PDB file of C-alpha atoms and ligand atoms in Angstrom:
ATOM      1  CA  UNK A   1      -2.894  17.658  15.103  1.00  0.00           C
ATOM      2  CA  UNK A   2       0.788  17.229  15.891  1.00  0.00           C
ATOM      3  CA  UNK A   3      -0.131  16.008  19.425  1.00  0.00           C
ATOM      4  CA  UNK A   4      -2.660  13.578  17.898  1.00  0.00           C
ATOM      5  CA  UNK A   5      -0.048  12.411  15.457  1.00  0.00           C
ATOM      6  CA  UNK A   6       2.481  11.743  18.236  1.00  0.00           C
ATOM      7  CA  UNK A   7      -0.218   9.879  20.165  1.00  0.00           C
ATOM      8  CA  UNK A   8      -0.902   7.752  17.066  1.00  0.00           C
ATOM      9  CA  UNK A   9       2.772   6.978  16.377  1.00  0.00           C
ATOM     10  CA  UNK A  10       3.549   4.527  19.119  1.00  0.00           C
ATOM     11  CA  UNK A  11       0.143   3.313  20.330  1.00  0.00           C
ATOM     12  CA  UNK A  12      -1.502   0.090  19.167  1.00  0.00           C
ATOM     13  CA  UNK A  13      -4.348   2.428  18.151  1.00  0.00           C
ATOM     14  CA  UNK A  14      -2.120   3.587  15.262  1.00  0.00           C
ATOM     15  CA  UNK A  15      -1.656  -0.007  14.066  1.00  0.00           C
ATOM     16  CA  UNK A  16      -5.345  -0.876  14.636  1.00  0.00           C
ATOM     17  CA  UNK A  17      -6.156   2.047  12.337  1.00  0.00           C
ATOM     18  CA  UNK A  18      -3.769   0.545   9.770  1.00  0.00           C
ATOM     19  CA  UNK A  19      -5.869  -2.640   9.781  1.00  0.00           C
ATOM     20  CA  UNK A  20      -8.997  -0.572   9.094  1.00  0.00           C
ATOM     21  CA  UNK A  21      -7.190   1.266   6.309  1.00  0.00           C
ATOM     22  CA  UNK A  22      -5.845  -1.970   4.782  1.00  0.00           C
ATOM     23  CA  UNK A  23      -9.356  -3.504   4.764  1.00  0.00           C
ATOM     24  CA  UNK A  24     -10.634  -0.470   2.860  1.00  0.00           C
ATOM     25  CA  UNK A  25      -7.783  -0.735   0.347  1.00  0.00           C
ATOM     26  CA  UNK A  26      -8.430  -4.454  -0.233  1.00  0.00           C
ATOM     27  CA  UNK A  27     -12.181  -3.808  -0.688  1.00  0.00           C
ATOM     28  CA  UNK A  28     -11.646  -1.037  -3.258  1.00  0.00           C
ATOM     29  CA  UNK A  29     -12.861  -1.925  -6.763  1.00  0.00           C
ATOM     30  CA  UNK A  30      -9.485  -0.949  -8.252  1.00  0.00           C
ATOM     31  CA  UNK A  31      -7.445  -3.084  -5.804  1.00  0.00           C
ATOM     32  CA  UNK A  32      -7.403  -6.213  -8.009  1.00  0.00           C
ATOM     33  CA  UNK A  33      -3.818  -5.822  -9.401  1.00  0.00           C
ATOM     34  CA  UNK A  34      -2.458  -5.351  -5.877  1.00  0.00           C
ATOM     35  CA  UNK A  35      -4.202  -8.019  -3.788  1.00  0.00           C
ATOM     36  CA  UNK A  36      -1.482 -10.693  -4.054  1.00  0.00           C
ATOM     37  CA  UNK A  37       2.199 -10.755  -5.080  1.00  0.00           C
ATOM     38  CA  UNK A  38       2.867 -10.283  -8.809  1.00  0.00           C
ATOM     39  CA  UNK A  39       3.654 -13.696 -10.339  1.00  0.00           C
ATOM     40  CA  UNK A  40       7.142 -12.782 -11.543  1.00  0.00           C
ATOM     41  CA  UNK A  41       7.396 -16.126 -13.430  1.00  0.00           C
ATOM     42  CA  UNK A  42       4.412 -15.027 -15.552  1.00  0.00           C
ATOM     43  CA  UNK A  43       5.483 -11.390 -15.991  1.00  0.00           C
ATOM     44  CA  UNK A  44       8.733 -11.064 -17.974  1.00  0.00           C
ATOM     45  CA  UNK A  45      11.139  -8.536 -16.506  1.00  0.00           C
ATOM     46  CA  UNK A  46       9.243  -7.937 -13.302  1.00  0.00           C
ATOM     47  CA  UNK A  47      11.791  -9.457 -10.940  1.00  0.00           C
ATOM     48  CA  UNK A  48      14.643  -7.549 -12.661  1.00  0.00           C
ATOM     49  CA  UNK A  49      12.875  -4.157 -12.698  1.00  0.00           C
ATOM     50  CA  UNK A  50      11.072  -4.184  -9.334  1.00  0.00           C
ATOM     51  CA  UNK A  51      13.625  -4.618  -6.540  1.00  0.00           C
ATOM     52  CA  UNK A  52      11.120  -4.546  -3.648  1.00  0.00           C
ATOM     53  CA  UNK A  53       7.819  -6.165  -4.628  1.00  0.00           C
ATOM     54  CA  UNK A  54       4.878  -5.432  -2.310  1.00  0.00           C
ATOM     55  CA  UNK A  55       1.149  -6.198  -2.266  1.00  0.00           C
ATOM     56  CA  UNK A  56      -1.806  -5.977   0.145  1.00  0.00           C
ATOM     57  CA  UNK A  57      -1.663  -9.647   1.246  1.00  0.00           C
ATOM     58  CA  UNK A  58       1.999  -9.248   2.211  1.00  0.00           C
ATOM     59  CA  UNK A  59       1.155  -6.097   4.176  1.00  0.00           C
ATOM     60  CA  UNK A  60      -1.658  -7.964   5.934  1.00  0.00           C
ATOM     61  CA  UNK A  61       0.721 -10.788   6.886  1.00  0.00           C
ATOM     62  CA  UNK A  62       3.273  -8.247   8.193  1.00  0.00           C
ATOM     63  CA  UNK A  63       0.562  -6.501  10.266  1.00  0.00           C
ATOM     64  CA  UNK A  64      -0.617  -9.801  11.756  1.00  0.00           C
ATOM     65  CA  UNK A  65       2.955 -10.871  12.601  1.00  0.00           C
ATOM     66  CA  UNK A  66       3.727  -7.491  14.196  1.00  0.00           C
ATOM     67  CA  UNK A  67       6.404  -6.508  11.650  1.00  0.00           C
ATOM     68  CA  UNK A  68       5.353  -2.826  11.639  1.00  0.00           C
ATOM     69  CA  UNK A  69       6.665  -0.735  14.541  1.00  0.00           C
ATOM     70  CA  UNK A  70       4.219   2.120  13.834  1.00  0.00           C
ATOM     71  CA  UNK A  71       1.847   3.456  11.208  1.00  0.00           C
ATOM     72  CA  UNK A  72       4.682   5.219   9.346  1.00  0.00           C
ATOM     73  CA  UNK A  73       6.409   1.911   8.513  1.00  0.00           C
ATOM     74  CA  UNK A  74       3.015   0.648   7.275  1.00  0.00           C
ATOM     75  CA  UNK A  75       2.596   3.740   5.040  1.00  0.00           C
ATOM     76  CA  UNK A  76       6.046   3.101   3.518  1.00  0.00           C
ATOM     77  CA  UNK A  77       4.968  -0.383   2.332  1.00  0.00           C
ATOM     78  CA  UNK A  78       1.629   0.843   0.942  1.00  0.00           C
ATOM     79  CA  UNK A  79       3.398   3.581  -1.031  1.00  0.00           C
ATOM     80  CA  UNK A  80       5.873   0.977  -2.326  1.00  0.00           C
ATOM     81  CA  UNK A  81       2.951  -0.767  -4.068  1.00  0.00           C
ATOM     82  CA  UNK A  82       2.069   2.439  -5.916  1.00  0.00           C
ATOM     83  CA  UNK A  83       5.697   3.298  -6.759  1.00  0.00           C
ATOM     84  CA  UNK A  84       6.256  -0.224  -8.181  1.00  0.00           C
ATOM     85  CA  UNK A  85       3.072   0.089 -10.223  1.00  0.00           C
ATOM     86  CA  UNK A  86       4.082   3.435 -11.719  1.00  0.00           C
ATOM     87  CA  UNK A  87       7.537   2.073 -12.538  1.00  0.00           C
ATOM     88  CA  UNK A  88       6.252  -1.015 -14.344  1.00  0.00           C
ATOM     89  CA  UNK A  89       3.038   0.202 -15.998  1.00  0.00           C
ATOM     90  CA  UNK A  90       2.135   2.983 -18.432  1.00  0.00           C
ATOM     91  CA  UNK A  91      -0.053   5.679 -16.878  1.00  0.00           C
ATOM     92  CA  UNK A  92      -2.475   5.010 -19.737  1.00  0.00           C
ATOM     93  CA  UNK A  93      -3.034   1.317 -19.017  1.00  0.00           C
ATOM     94  CA  UNK A  94      -5.599  -0.667 -17.013  1.00  0.00           C
ATOM     95  CA  UNK A  95      -3.198  -1.387 -14.174  1.00  0.00           C
ATOM     96  CA  UNK A  96      -1.535   2.029 -14.358  1.00  0.00           C
ATOM     97  CA  UNK A  97      -4.919   3.717 -13.949  1.00  0.00           C
ATOM     98  CA  UNK A  98      -5.843   1.356 -11.092  1.00  0.00           C
ATOM     99  CA  UNK A  99      -2.626   2.327  -9.306  1.00  0.00           C
ATOM    100  CA  UNK A 100      -3.316   6.048  -9.640  1.00  0.00           C
ATOM    101  CA  UNK A 101      -6.898   5.560  -8.437  1.00  0.00           C
ATOM    102  CA  UNK A 102      -5.756   3.564  -5.394  1.00  0.00           C
ATOM    103  CA  UNK A 103      -3.053   6.103  -4.523  1.00  0.00           C
ATOM    104  CA  UNK A 104      -5.571   8.992  -4.612  1.00  0.00           C
ATOM    105  CA  UNK A 105      -7.953   7.013  -2.382  1.00  0.00           C
ATOM    106  CA  UNK A 106      -5.165   6.052   0.051  1.00  0.00           C
ATOM    107  CA  UNK A 107      -3.666   9.553   0.336  1.00  0.00           C
ATOM    108  CA  UNK A 108      -7.088  10.939   1.298  1.00  0.00           C
ATOM    109  CA  UNK A 109      -7.989   8.159   3.786  1.00  0.00           C
ATOM    110  CA  UNK A 110      -4.756   7.935   5.741  1.00  0.00           C
ATOM    111  CA  UNK A 111      -4.752  11.716   6.171  1.00  0.00           C
ATOM    112  CA  UNK A 112      -8.297  11.491   7.574  1.00  0.00           C
ATOM    113  CA  UNK A 113      -7.552   8.548   9.876  1.00  0.00           C
ATOM    114  CA  UNK A 114      -3.974   9.084  11.026  1.00  0.00           C
ATOM    115  CA  UNK A 115      -3.169  12.818  10.894  1.00  0.00           C
TER     116      UNK A 115
HETATM  117  C1  5K3 B   1       0.635  -4.731  -9.940  1.00  0.00           C
HETATM  118  O1  5K3 B   1       0.766  -5.386 -11.226  1.00  0.00           O
HETATM  119  C2  5K3 B   1       2.131  -5.358 -11.710  1.00  0.00           C
HETATM  120  O2  5K3 B   1       2.492  -4.032 -12.006  1.00  0.00           O
HETATM  121  C3  5K3 B   1       2.255  -6.289 -12.940  1.00  0.00           C
HETATM  122  C4  5K3 B   1       1.460  -5.683 -14.070  1.00  0.00           C
HETATM  123  C5  5K3 B   1       1.403  -6.520 -15.315  1.00  0.00           C
HETATM  124  C6  5K3 B   1       1.149  -7.887 -15.286  1.00  0.00           C
HETATM  125  C7  5K3 B   1       1.062  -8.614 -16.457  1.00  0.00           C
HETATM  126  C8  5K3 B   1       1.233  -7.953 -17.681  1.00  0.00           C
HETATM  127  O3  5K3 B   1       1.134  -8.634 -18.850  1.00  0.00           O
HETATM  128  C9  5K3 B   1       1.495  -6.583 -17.704  1.00  0.00           C
HETATM  129  C10 5K3 B   1       1.572  -5.896 -16.532  1.00  0.00           C
END
């Protein structure tokens, strides 16, 4: 699996798999809080608390404009979404629960597709 992982790292195949993975994330029923950038004008404190906002539409734009060098840099941005969510939302809240659900789904899928 290490050999496979090395093969995935640098090939376009690794980034093509990221597109598949991103489409699955966006289609997930719990993706709704994460589809577009948080409107920090409408959410008091967000801009102050969350230093590196991230969302699925921003990741898609970065994939399309070739801003990810490999699948690992893609994974970093996806995990940033979940870290931001945990920082800003109670675990026992609608959005907090959506974040946990999406993280569990993502952890399972990227391991299946990229490891
Ligand atoms: C991914 O969503 C962000 O964590 C913002 C969550 C939020 C938005 C508005 C509110 O009134 C409370 C939380």
